[in-house]
mmCIF file of C-alpha atoms and ligand atoms in Angstrom:
data_model
loop_
_atom_site.group_PDB
_atom_site.id
_atom_site.type_symbol
_atom_site.label_atom_id
_atom_site.label_comp_id
_atom_site.label_asym_id
_atom_site.label_seq_id
_atom_site.Cartn_x
_atom_site.Cartn_y
_atom_site.Cartn_z
ATOM 1 C CA MET A 1 -18.917 -89.315 35.849
ATOM 2 C CA ALA A 2 -20.576 -88.633 32.467
ATOM 3 C CA LYS A 3 -18.271 -87.709 29.617
ATOM 4 C CA ARG A 4 -18.491 -84.071 28.642
ATOM 5 C CA ILE A 5 -19.131 -82.581 25.196
ATOM 6 C CA ALA A 6 -18.608 -78.867 24.609
ATOM 7 C CA LEU A 7 -20.421 -77.070 21.795
ATOM 8 C CA LEU A 8 -19.604 -73.756 20.177
ATOM 9 C CA THR A 9 -21.027 -71.591 17.396
ATOM 10 C CA GLY A 10 -18.527 -69.366 15.546
ATOM 11 C CA GLY A 11 -18.553 -66.820 12.711
ATOM 12 C CA GLY A 12 -21.687 -65.082 11.428
ATOM 13 C CA ASP A 13 -24.821 -66.512 13.007
ATOM 14 C CA CYS A 14 -27.618 -67.965 10.886
ATOM 15 C CA PRO A 15 -31.029 -69.552 11.343
ATOM 16 C CA GLY A 16 -30.618 -73.264 12.018
ATOM 17 C CA LEU A 17 -27.945 -73.020 14.717
ATOM 18 C CA ASN A 18 -30.418 -73.490 17.556
ATOM 19 C CA PRO A 19 -32.001 -76.583 15.941
ATOM 20 C CA ALA A 20 -28.462 -77.963 15.501
ATOM 21 C CA ILE A 21 -27.564 -77.278 19.145
ATOM 22 C CA ARG A 22 -30.802 -78.939 20.216
ATOM 23 C CA GLY A 23 -30.191 -81.980 18.004
ATOM 24 C CA ALA A 24 -26.660 -82.459 19.311
ATOM 25 C CA VAL A 25 -27.601 -81.997 22.966
ATOM 26 C CA LEU A 26 -30.620 -84.319 22.831
ATOM 27 C CA GLN A 27 -28.648 -87.051 21.045
ATOM 28 C CA ALA A 28 -25.700 -86.637 23.419
ATOM 29 C CA ALA A 29 -28.007 -86.790 26.465
ATOM 30 C CA SER A 30 -29.610 -89.981 25.212
ATOM 31 C CA LEU A 31 -26.123 -91.497 24.825
ATOM 32 C CA GLY A 32 -25.271 -90.536 28.414
ATOM 33 C CA TYR A 33 -23.106 -87.438 27.845
ATOM 34 C CA GLU A 34 -23.210 -84.114 29.640
ATOM 35 C CA CYS A 35 -23.088 -81.002 27.407
ATOM 36 C CA ILE A 36 -21.819 -77.484 27.957
ATOM 37 C CA GLY A 37 -22.041 -74.516 25.595
ATOM 38 C CA MET A 38 -18.916 -72.411 25.101
ATOM 39 C CA LEU A 39 -19.815 -68.720 24.814
ATOM 40 C CA GLU A 40 -19.202 -66.662 21.663
ATOM 41 C CA GLY A 41 -17.368 -69.123 19.487
ATOM 42 C CA TRP A 42 -13.628 -69.708 19.887
ATOM 43 C CA LYS A 43 -13.545 -66.813 22.386
ATOM 44 C CA GLY A 44 -15.309 -69.099 24.859
ATOM 45 C CA MET A 45 -12.695 -71.817 24.315
ATOM 46 C CA ILE A 46 -9.843 -69.342 24.824
ATOM 47 C CA GLU A 47 -11.347 -67.838 27.973
ATOM 48 C CA GLY A 48 -13.018 -70.977 29.322
ATOM 49 C CA THR A 49 -16.453 -69.337 29.509
ATOM 50 C CA TYR A 50 -19.479 -71.572 29.157
ATOM 51 C CA ARG A 51 -23.011 -72.354 30.250
ATOM 52 C CA PRO A 52 -24.559 -75.725 31.027
ATOM 53 C CA LEU A 53 -26.663 -77.271 28.251
ATOM 54 C CA SER A 54 -29.144 -79.812 29.499
ATOM 55 C CA ALA A 55 -31.901 -81.411 27.441
ATOM 56 C CA ALA A 56 -34.353 -79.085 29.228
ATOM 57 C CA ASP A 57 -32.275 -76.048 28.203
ATOM 58 C CA VAL A 58 -32.699 -76.809 24.517
ATOM 59 C CA GLU A 59 -36.159 -78.305 24.280
ATOM 60 C CA GLU A 60 -37.836 -75.104 23.099
ATOM 61 C CA ILE A 61 -35.213 -73.555 20.850
ATOM 62 C CA VAL A 62 -35.876 -75.324 17.541
ATOM 63 C CA GLY A 63 -37.859 -72.385 16.130
ATOM 64 C CA LYS A 64 -35.639 -69.608 17.449
ATOM 65 C CA GLY A 65 -33.322 -67.524 15.274
ATOM 66 C CA GLY A 66 -29.700 -66.728 16.168
ATOM 67 C CA THR A 67 -27.675 -68.878 18.526
ATOM 68 C CA ILE A 68 -28.291 -69.254 22.250
ATOM 69 C CA LEU A 69 -24.512 -69.563 22.718
ATOM 70 C CA GLY A 70 -23.573 -66.274 21.074
ATOM 71 C CA THR A 71 -20.860 -66.079 18.441
ATOM 72 C CA SER A 72 -17.790 -64.107 17.364
ATOM 73 C CA ARG A 73 -15.202 -64.069 14.620
ATOM 74 C CA THR A 74 -12.381 -64.808 17.086
ATOM 75 C CA ASN A 75 -9.442 -66.707 15.601
ATOM 76 C CA PRO A 76 -7.367 -68.439 18.324
ATOM 77 C CA TYR A 77 -4.405 -68.608 15.938
ATOM 78 C CA LYS A 78 -4.389 -64.800 15.833
ATOM 79 C CA LYS A 79 -4.383 -64.371 19.644
ATOM 80 C CA GLU A 80 -1.343 -64.652 21.885
ATOM 81 C CA ASN A 81 -1.040 -68.356 22.820
ATOM 82 C CA GLY A 82 -4.629 -68.663 21.602
ATOM 83 C CA GLN A 83 -4.388 -72.282 20.454
ATOM 84 C CA GLN A 84 -2.584 -73.347 23.654
ATOM 85 C CA ARG A 85 -5.272 -71.664 25.732
ATOM 86 C CA VAL A 86 -7.948 -73.550 23.806
ATOM 87 C CA MET A 87 -6.179 -76.836 24.582
ATOM 88 C CA GLU A 88 -5.867 -75.862 28.279
ATOM 89 C CA THR A 89 -9.626 -75.254 28.357
ATOM 90 C CA PHE A 90 -10.155 -78.840 27.172
ATOM 91 C CA LYS A 91 -8.143 -80.053 30.190
ATOM 92 C CA LYS A 92 -9.282 -77.563 32.808
ATOM 93 C CA HIS A 93 -12.972 -78.092 32.156
ATOM 94 C CA LYS A 94 -12.682 -81.833 31.523
ATOM 95 C CA ILE A 95 -13.975 -81.559 27.966
ATOM 96 C CA ASP A 96 -13.784 -84.927 26.204
ATOM 97 C CA ALA A 97 -14.904 -83.644 22.811
ATOM 98 C CA LEU A 98 -15.845 -80.406 21.085
ATOM 99 C CA ILE A 99 -18.557 -79.901 18.463
ATOM 100 C CA ALA A 100 -17.689 -76.754 16.515
ATOM 101 C CA MET A 101 -20.478 -75.275 14.417
ATOM 102 C CA GLY A 102 -19.357 -72.793 11.828
ATOM 103 C CA GLY A 103 -18.315 -71.940 8.316
ATOM 104 C CA GLU A 104 -14.978 -72.156 6.571
ATOM 105 C CA ASP A 105 -13.172 -70.086 9.242
ATOM 106 C CA THR A 106 -14.498 -71.770 12.387
ATOM 107 C CA LEU A 107 -14.043 -75.212 10.867
ATOM 108 C CA GLY A 108 -10.592 -74.237 9.602
ATOM 109 C CA VAL A 109 -9.555 -73.629 13.223
ATOM 110 C CA ALA A 110 -11.121 -76.969 14.266
ATOM 111 C CA ASN A 111 -9.128 -78.695 11.536
ATOM 112 C CA LYS A 112 -5.867 -77.034 12.635
ATOM 113 C CA LEU A 113 -6.432 -77.983 16.286
ATOM 114 C CA TYR A 114 -7.053 -81.554 15.179
ATOM 115 C CA LYS A 115 -3.867 -81.595 13.107
ATOM 116 C CA ASP A 116 -1.641 -79.668 15.547
ATOM 117 C CA PHE A 117 -2.799 -81.189 18.846
ATOM 118 C CA GLY A 118 -4.982 -84.184 17.983
ATOM 119 C CA ALA A 119 -7.927 -82.321 19.541
ATOM 120 C CA ASN A 120 -11.189 -84.293 19.761
ATOM 121 C CA VAL A 121 -13.208 -82.110 17.427
ATOM 122 C CA VAL A 122 -16.207 -82.695 15.186
ATOM 123 C CA GLY A 123 -17.469 -79.991 12.800
ATOM 124 C CA VAL A 124 -20.987 -78.939 11.880
ATOM 125 C CA PRO A 125 -21.247 -76.771 8.754
ATOM 126 C CA LYS A 126 -23.345 -73.630 8.957
ATOM 127 C CA THR A 127 -23.430 -70.585 6.760
ATOM 128 C CA MET A 128 -26.073 -68.614 4.964
ATOM 129 C CA ASP A 129 -23.518 -68.310 2.127
ATOM 130 C CA ASN A 130 -23.858 -72.054 1.297
ATOM 131 C CA ASP A 131 -20.244 -71.992 0.120
ATOM 132 C CA LEU A 132 -18.813 -75.169 1.695
ATOM 133 C CA SER A 133 -17.983 -77.667 -1.013
ATOM 134 C CA ALA A 134 -18.118 -80.860 1.073
ATOM 135 C CA THR A 135 -21.842 -80.582 1.775
ATOM 136 C CA ASP A 136 -24.818 -80.165 -0.565
ATOM 137 C CA TYR A 137 -26.400 -77.499 1.620
ATOM 138 C CA THR A 138 -25.646 -75.580 4.789
ATOM 139 C CA PHE A 139 -28.446 -74.537 7.107
ATOM 140 C CA GLY A 140 -29.073 -70.802 7.149
ATOM 141 C CA PHE A 141 -29.052 -70.562 3.380
ATOM 142 C CA ASP A 142 -32.666 -71.563 2.835
ATOM 143 C CA THR A 143 -33.964 -69.058 5.388
ATOM 144 C CA ALA A 144 -31.737 -66.257 4.068
ATOM 145 C CA ALA A 145 -32.815 -66.794 0.465
ATOM 146 C CA THR A 146 -36.494 -67.115 1.477
ATOM 147 C CA ILE A 147 -36.353 -63.761 3.270
ATOM 148 C CA ALA A 148 -34.531 -62.178 0.342
ATOM 149 C CA VAL A 149 -37.196 -63.409 -2.117
ATOM 150 C CA ASP A 150 -39.853 -61.727 -0.011
ATOM 151 C CA ALA A 151 -37.812 -58.499 0.027
ATOM 152 C CA ALA A 152 -37.281 -58.661 -3.737
ATOM 153 C CA GLU A 153 -41.003 -59.050 -4.413
ATOM 154 C CA ARG A 154 -41.810 -56.113 -2.155
ATOM 155 C CA LEU A 155 -39.258 -53.993 -3.977
ATOM 156 C CA ARG A 156 -40.794 -54.881 -7.315
ATOM 157 C CA ASP A 157 -44.269 -53.813 -6.116
ATOM 158 C CA THR A 158 -43.134 -50.341 -5.156
ATOM 159 C CA GLY A 159 -40.879 -50.140 -8.212
ATOM 160 C CA ARG A 160 -43.804 -50.852 -10.526
ATOM 161 C CA SER A 161 -45.885 -48.053 -9.002
ATOM 162 C CA HIS A 162 -43.068 -45.590 -9.667
ATOM 163 C CA ARG A 163 -41.902 -47.152 -12.951
ATOM 164 C CA ARG A 164 -38.422 -47.678 -11.582
ATOM 165 C CA VAL A 165 -35.604 -50.153 -11.754
ATOM 166 C CA MET A 166 -35.114 -51.679 -8.298
ATOM 167 C CA VAL A 167 -31.855 -53.174 -7.030
ATOM 168 C CA LEU A 168 -31.647 -55.553 -4.078
ATOM 169 C CA GLU A 169 -28.218 -56.261 -2.572
ATOM 170 C CA VAL A 170 -27.906 -59.557 -0.710
ATOM 171 C CA MET A 171 -25.093 -61.124 1.306
ATOM 172 C CA GLY A 172 -23.206 -64.272 0.385
ATOM 173 C CA ARG A 173 -19.569 -63.271 0.462
ATOM 174 C CA HIS A 174 -17.566 -64.564 -2.530
ATOM 175 C CA ALA A 175 -20.175 -67.140 -3.534
ATOM 176 C CA GLY A 176 -23.290 -65.985 -5.367
ATOM 177 C CA TRP A 177 -25.714 -68.660 -4.115
ATOM 178 C CA VAL A 178 -27.997 -66.323 -2.173
ATOM 179 C CA ALA A 179 -28.230 -63.889 -5.090
ATOM 180 C CA LEU A 180 -28.706 -66.704 -7.591
ATOM 181 C CA PHE A 181 -31.522 -68.467 -5.719
ATOM 182 C CA THR A 182 -33.170 -65.172 -4.762
ATOM 183 C CA GLY A 183 -33.010 -63.918 -8.324
ATOM 184 C CA ILE A 184 -34.419 -67.092 -9.819
ATOM 185 C CA ALA A 185 -37.140 -67.554 -7.208
ATOM 186 C CA ALA A 186 -38.250 -63.916 -7.334
ATOM 187 C CA GLY A 187 -38.162 -63.809 -11.140
ATOM 188 C CA ALA A 188 -35.540 -61.048 -11.259
ATOM 189 C CA ASP A 189 -34.691 -59.505 -14.621
ATOM 190 C CA TYR A 190 -30.965 -59.472 -13.897
ATOM 191 C CA VAL A 191 -28.715 -61.087 -11.314
ATOM 192 C CA CYS A 192 -25.172 -59.899 -10.597
ATOM 193 C CA LEU A 193 -22.869 -62.528 -9.109
ATOM 194 C CA PRO A 194 -19.300 -62.436 -7.807
ATOM 195 C CA GLU A 195 -18.443 -65.378 -10.047
ATOM 196 C CA ARG A 196 -18.344 -63.183 -13.168
ATOM 197 C CA PRO A 197 -17.782 -59.499 -13.863
ATOM 198 C CA VAL A 198 -20.916 -57.439 -14.391
ATOM 199 C CA ASP A 199 -21.539 -57.117 -18.141
ATOM 200 C CA VAL A 200 -22.965 -53.588 -18.165
ATOM 201 C CA LYS A 201 -24.042 -53.715 -21.815
ATOM 202 C CA ASP A 202 -25.952 -56.968 -21.380
ATOM 203 C CA MET A 203 -27.506 -55.773 -18.115
ATOM 204 C CA THR A 204 -28.600 -52.453 -19.615
ATOM 205 C CA ALA A 205 -30.246 -54.149 -22.609
ATOM 206 C CA LYS A 206 -32.150 -56.594 -20.422
ATOM 207 C CA LEU A 207 -33.286 -53.987 -17.929
ATOM 208 C CA LYS A 208 -34.464 -51.578 -20.610
ATOM 209 C CA ALA A 209 -36.412 -54.357 -22.309
ATOM 210 C CA ALA A 210 -37.937 -55.538 -19.028
ATOM 211 C CA HIS A 211 -38.908 -52.001 -18.072
ATOM 212 C CA ALA A 212 -40.505 -51.410 -21.471
ATOM 213 C CA ARG A 213 -42.634 -54.546 -21.042
ATOM 214 C CA LYS A 214 -43.602 -54.226 -17.387
ATOM 215 C CA ASN A 215 -42.874 -50.670 -16.213
ATOM 216 C CA VAL A 216 -40.476 -52.130 -13.664
ATOM 217 C CA ALA A 217 -37.259 -54.124 -13.627
ATOM 218 C CA LEU A 218 -35.692 -55.985 -10.730
ATOM 219 C CA VAL A 219 -31.987 -56.621 -10.170
ATOM 220 C CA VAL A 220 -30.551 -58.868 -7.467
ATOM 221 C CA ALA A 221 -26.876 -58.248 -6.739
ATOM 222 C CA SER A 222 -24.478 -60.108 -4.504
ATOM 223 C CA GLU A 223 -22.413 -57.991 -2.093
ATOM 224 C CA ALA A 224 -19.046 -59.064 -3.533
ATOM 225 C CA ILE A 225 -19.589 -58.269 -7.222
ATOM 226 C CA GLU A 226 -16.955 -56.324 -9.081
ATOM 227 C CA LEU A 227 -18.116 -53.297 -11.014
ATOM 228 C CA PRO A 228 -16.075 -51.698 -13.783
ATOM 229 C CA GLY A 229 -13.443 -49.430 -12.230
ATOM 230 C CA ASP A 230 -13.770 -51.027 -8.777
ATOM 231 C CA LYS A 231 -10.890 -50.851 -6.344
ATOM 232 C CA GLN A 232 -10.324 -53.627 -3.765
ATOM 233 C CA GLU A 233 -11.610 -52.886 -0.262
ATOM 234 C CA GLU A 234 -8.738 -53.167 2.226
ATOM 235 C CA LYS A 235 -10.527 -53.765 5.555
ATOM 236 C CA LEU A 236 -9.956 -57.348 6.715
ATOM 237 C CA ASP A 237 -11.337 -59.402 9.614
ATOM 238 C CA GLU A 238 -9.324 -61.755 11.917
ATOM 239 C CA PHE A 239 -9.509 -64.504 9.325
ATOM 240 C CA GLY A 240 -8.124 -62.235 6.613
ATOM 241 C CA HIS A 241 -11.470 -61.817 4.830
ATOM 242 C CA MET A 242 -12.576 -58.576 3.280
ATOM 243 C CA ILE A 243 -15.310 -56.833 5.281
ATOM 244 C CA LEU A 244 -17.827 -56.456 2.486
ATOM 245 C CA LYS A 245 -20.592 -54.451 4.039
ATOM 246 C CA ALA A 246 -18.722 -51.177 3.612
ATOM 247 C CA ARG A 247 -18.445 -51.537 -0.175
ATOM 248 C CA GLY A 248 -21.799 -49.966 -1.038
ATOM 249 C CA VAL A 249 -22.337 -52.190 -4.060
ATOM 250 C CA ALA A 250 -26.065 -51.478 -4.357
ATOM 251 C CA GLU A 251 -25.577 -47.738 -4.462
ATOM 252 C CA ARG A 252 -22.845 -47.867 -7.052
ATOM 253 C CA LEU A 253 -24.750 -50.343 -9.199
ATOM 254 C CA THR A 254 -27.783 -48.055 -8.995
ATOM 255 C CA GLU A 255 -25.740 -45.150 -10.335
ATOM 256 C CA VAL A 256 -24.463 -47.253 -13.244
ATOM 257 C CA ILE A 257 -27.948 -48.491 -14.125
ATOM 258 C CA GLN A 258 -29.530 -45.040 -13.941
ATOM 259 C CA LYS A 259 -26.788 -43.542 -16.091
ATOM 260 C CA GLU A 260 -26.855 -46.284 -18.719
ATOM 261 C CA THR A 261 -30.626 -46.813 -18.964
ATOM 262 C CA GLY A 262 -31.875 -43.313 -18.192
ATOM 263 C CA ILE A 263 -34.510 -44.925 -15.932
ATOM 264 C CA GLU A 264 -34.966 -43.825 -12.343
ATOM 265 C CA THR A 265 -33.381 -46.488 -10.120
ATOM 266 C CA ARG A 266 -33.506 -47.206 -6.404
ATOM 267 C CA SER A 267 -31.735 -49.753 -4.243
ATOM 268 C CA ALA A 268 -32.086 -51.538 -0.908
ATOM 269 C CA VAL A 269 -29.610 -53.580 1.099
ATOM 270 C CA ILE A 270 -31.234 -56.409 3.021
ATOM 271 C CA GLY A 271 -28.069 -57.097 5.045
ATOM 272 C CA HIS A 272 -28.378 -58.795 8.413
ATOM 273 C CA ILE A 273 -32.180 -59.079 8.159
ATOM 274 C CA GLN A 274 -31.398 -62.248 6.165
ATOM 275 C CA ARG A 275 -29.706 -63.783 9.200
ATOM 276 C CA GLY A 276 -32.458 -63.183 11.750
ATOM 277 C CA GLY A 277 -35.847 -64.676 12.458
ATOM 278 C CA PRO A 278 -37.092 -68.231 12.716
ATOM 279 C CA PRO A 279 -35.458 -70.868 10.537
ATOM 280 C CA THR A 280 -37.504 -72.301 7.664
ATOM 281 C CA LEU A 281 -38.705 -75.905 7.807
ATOM 282 C CA PHE A 282 -35.734 -76.955 5.652
ATOM 283 C CA ASP A 283 -33.207 -75.310 7.991
ATOM 284 C CA ARG A 284 -34.881 -76.729 11.102
ATOM 285 C CA MET A 285 -34.700 -80.224 9.638
ATOM 286 C CA LEU A 286 -31.155 -79.937 8.309
ATOM 287 C CA GLY A 287 -29.910 -78.294 11.514
ATOM 288 C CA THR A 288 -31.501 -80.984 13.632
ATOM 289 C CA ARG A 289 -30.133 -83.842 11.530
ATOM 290 C CA VAL A 290 -26.545 -82.577 11.399
ATOM 291 C CA GLY A 291 -26.605 -81.792 15.128
ATOM 292 C CA VAL A 292 -27.754 -85.319 15.944
ATOM 293 C CA LYS A 293 -25.139 -86.805 13.620
ATOM 294 C CA ALA A 294 -22.357 -84.734 15.187
ATOM 295 C CA ALA A 295 -23.092 -86.188 18.633
ATOM 296 C CA GLN A 296 -23.098 -89.661 17.088
ATOM 297 C CA LEU A 297 -19.653 -89.023 15.549
ATOM 298 C CA VAL A 298 -18.340 -88.016 18.956
ATOM 299 C CA HIS A 299 -19.712 -91.243 20.393
ATOM 300 C CA GLU A 300 -18.009 -93.230 17.612
ATOM 301 C CA GLY A 301 -14.732 -91.366 18.214
ATOM 302 C CA LYS A 302 -14.744 -90.045 14.626
ATOM 303 C CA PHE A 303 -12.798 -86.883 15.349
ATOM 304 C CA GLY A 304 -11.353 -84.629 12.655
ATOM 305 C CA HIS A 305 -14.596 -85.039 10.726
ATOM 306 C CA MET A 306 -17.463 -82.799 9.724
ATOM 307 C CA VAL A 307 -21.062 -83.838 9.178
ATOM 308 C CA ALA A 308 -22.369 -83.179 5.681
ATOM 309 C CA GLN A 309 -25.519 -83.565 3.646
ATOM 310 C CA LYS A 310 -25.002 -85.750 0.568
ATOM 311 C CA GLY A 311 -28.264 -86.319 -1.255
ATOM 312 C CA ASP A 312 -30.725 -87.547 1.375
ATOM 313 C CA GLN A 313 -28.042 -88.763 3.755
ATOM 314 C CA ILE A 314 -26.129 -87.064 6.550
ATOM 315 C CA VAL A 315 -22.585 -88.415 6.396
ATOM 316 C CA ALA A 316 -19.118 -87.783 7.825
ATOM 317 C CA VAL A 317 -16.415 -86.147 5.693
ATOM 318 C CA SER A 318 -12.902 -85.220 6.747
ATOM 319 C CA LEU A 319 -12.531 -81.686 8.082
ATOM 320 C CA ALA A 320 -9.511 -81.162 5.858
ATOM 321 C CA GLU A 321 -11.638 -81.927 2.803
ATOM 322 C CA ALA A 322 -14.439 -79.736 4.113
ATOM 323 C CA VAL A 323 -12.363 -76.572 4.413
ATOM 324 C CA GLY A 324 -10.304 -77.190 1.275
ATOM 325 C CA THR A 325 -12.283 -75.442 -1.450
ATOM 326 C CA LEU A 326 -14.999 -72.863 -1.595
ATOM 327 C CA LYS A 327 -18.170 -73.869 -3.461
ATOM 328 C CA THR A 328 -19.073 -71.167 -5.947
ATOM 329 C CA VAL A 329 -21.762 -70.885 -8.631
ATOM 330 C CA ASP A 330 -20.665 -73.015 -11.593
ATOM 331 C CA LYS A 331 -21.216 -72.599 -15.319
ATOM 332 C CA ASP A 332 -24.321 -74.807 -15.466
ATOM 333 C CA TRP A 333 -26.081 -72.562 -12.996
ATOM 334 C CA LEU A 334 -24.922 -69.482 -14.928
ATOM 335 C CA LYS A 335 -26.355 -70.997 -18.099
ATOM 336 C CA LEU A 336 -29.685 -71.642 -16.397
ATOM 337 C CA LEU A 337 -29.766 -68.096 -15.083
ATOM 338 C CA ASP A 338 -29.002 -66.641 -18.505
ATOM 339 C CA THR A 339 -31.767 -68.726 -20.053
ATOM 340 C CA LEU A 340 -34.269 -67.395 -17.536
ATOM 341 C CA THR A 341 -33.273 -63.736 -17.765
ATOM 342 C CA GLY A 342 -32.528 -63.763 -21.488
ATOM 343 C CA ALA A 343 -35.588 -65.447 -22.994
ATOM 344 C CA THR A 344 -38.108 -62.616 -22.806
ATOM 345 C CA THR A 345 -35.634 -60.008 -24.047
ATOM 346 C CA ALA A 346 -34.655 -62.244 -26.960
ATOM 347 C CA ALA A 347 -38.296 -62.936 -27.873
ATOM 348 C CA ALA A 348 -39.176 -59.243 -27.752
ATOM 349 C CA ALA A 349 -36.255 -58.443 -30.061
ATOM 350 C CA GLN A 350 -37.542 -60.774 -32.787
ATOM 351 C CA PRO A 351 -39.800 -59.404 -35.538
ATOM 352 C CA ALA A 352 -43.509 -60.048 -34.767
ATOM 353 C CA GLY A 353 -43.867 -62.636 -37.563
ATOM 354 C CA ALA A 354 -41.016 -64.745 -36.196
ATOM 355 C CA ARG A 355 -42.586 -65.079 -32.740
HETATM 356 O O1 F6P B 1 -20.539 -65.354 6.125
HETATM 357 C C1 F6P B 1 -21.814 -64.971 6.455
HETATM 358 C C2 F6P B 1 -22.027 -63.521 6.229
HETATM 359 O O2 F6P B 1 -23.373 -63.248 6.533
HETATM 360 C C3 F6P B 1 -21.662 -63.000 4.834
HETATM 361 O O3 F6P B 1 -22.664 -63.274 3.896
HETATM 362 C C4 F6P B 1 -21.434 -61.527 5.109
HETATM 363 O O4 F6P B 1 -20.513 -60.965 4.199
HETATM 364 C C5 F6P B 1 -20.834 -61.537 6.477
HETATM 365 O O5 F6P B 1 -21.242 -62.737 7.098
HETATM 366 C C6 F6P B 1 -21.236 -60.360 7.349
HETATM 367 O O6 F6P B 1 -20.543 -60.444 8.541
HETATM 368 P P1 F6P B 1 -20.796 -59.566 9.839
HETATM 369 O O7 F6P B 1 -21.987 -60.148 10.548
HETATM 370 O O8 F6P B 1 -19.547 -59.739 10.619
HETATM 371 O O9 F6P B 1 -21.068 -58.170 9.386
#
């Protein structure tokens, strides 16, 4: 009988999951394994619900958004006997190894199961937030930022017609990568990141100057930024994370900007639109490569590891290392951003002769 690999996708979905599932299944099939797909993340492992995953089942999913397996934010360690039930599912359904695709939370559970029970798990990093430190990039990020750039440019068009300041709120949780890349690639006049408090004075000066030059100014803001006078949002998910979508950052930032600049300001929240649609070329390639590598790690018996992109290579890193620290925007990136958004304002402030 062929050995059996189970796959699951947990946490927020993102473009690139289907290419990763396809890569893993095709590689596993060529190594002689049978694959099954657990439904809705760790929920499927707790309840033992799954669907077969043959090579034919995945051959046409590389360009599809979402995940054909469904997902959830279920944490087995927060359910009654959840972790034991997961381990029973391994036995009951004759699962030899599990490939868990997810972010910090999903992989954190995989790491715990490996440590607590010696479970045969391999991790595949995914998140549009790009906040896992053990890998250069996670699939989902490129597509999300690409969609957000398009949204930002559309906002600027309408903003220019009405001579407004436009604010785009993007996702990204406590890492500002989506906002940073969107802001740089769309040529935003100001970018607000969770990595540093919003400097209202600096922002106001730059937006006023940009608006005076171009009749429009564009701001990209990450959903987790702190505004002066902000109170912490209390609603938490099963992994203890703040549910950020209820914070209304864009609206509050809009009020601040309008008050401080005196310029009419409008905002838009792109939200889950960033997580849908076909993956970009980059995410299809990365998803495929990490999926293939994950099946190879199973074959080599390298459990307790996660696949990661390091430079041009796809390598194995320990799961413990992978879930250890969050990757946030560092000071070099902040410096680059400030150079880009500060140069025109600084030049305009100089006397004509000095330019
Ligand atoms: O972690 C991915 C992410 O898209 C975050 O950027 C965002 O804060 C969160 O998920 C939204 O989660 P949900 O889909 O549960 O609303």
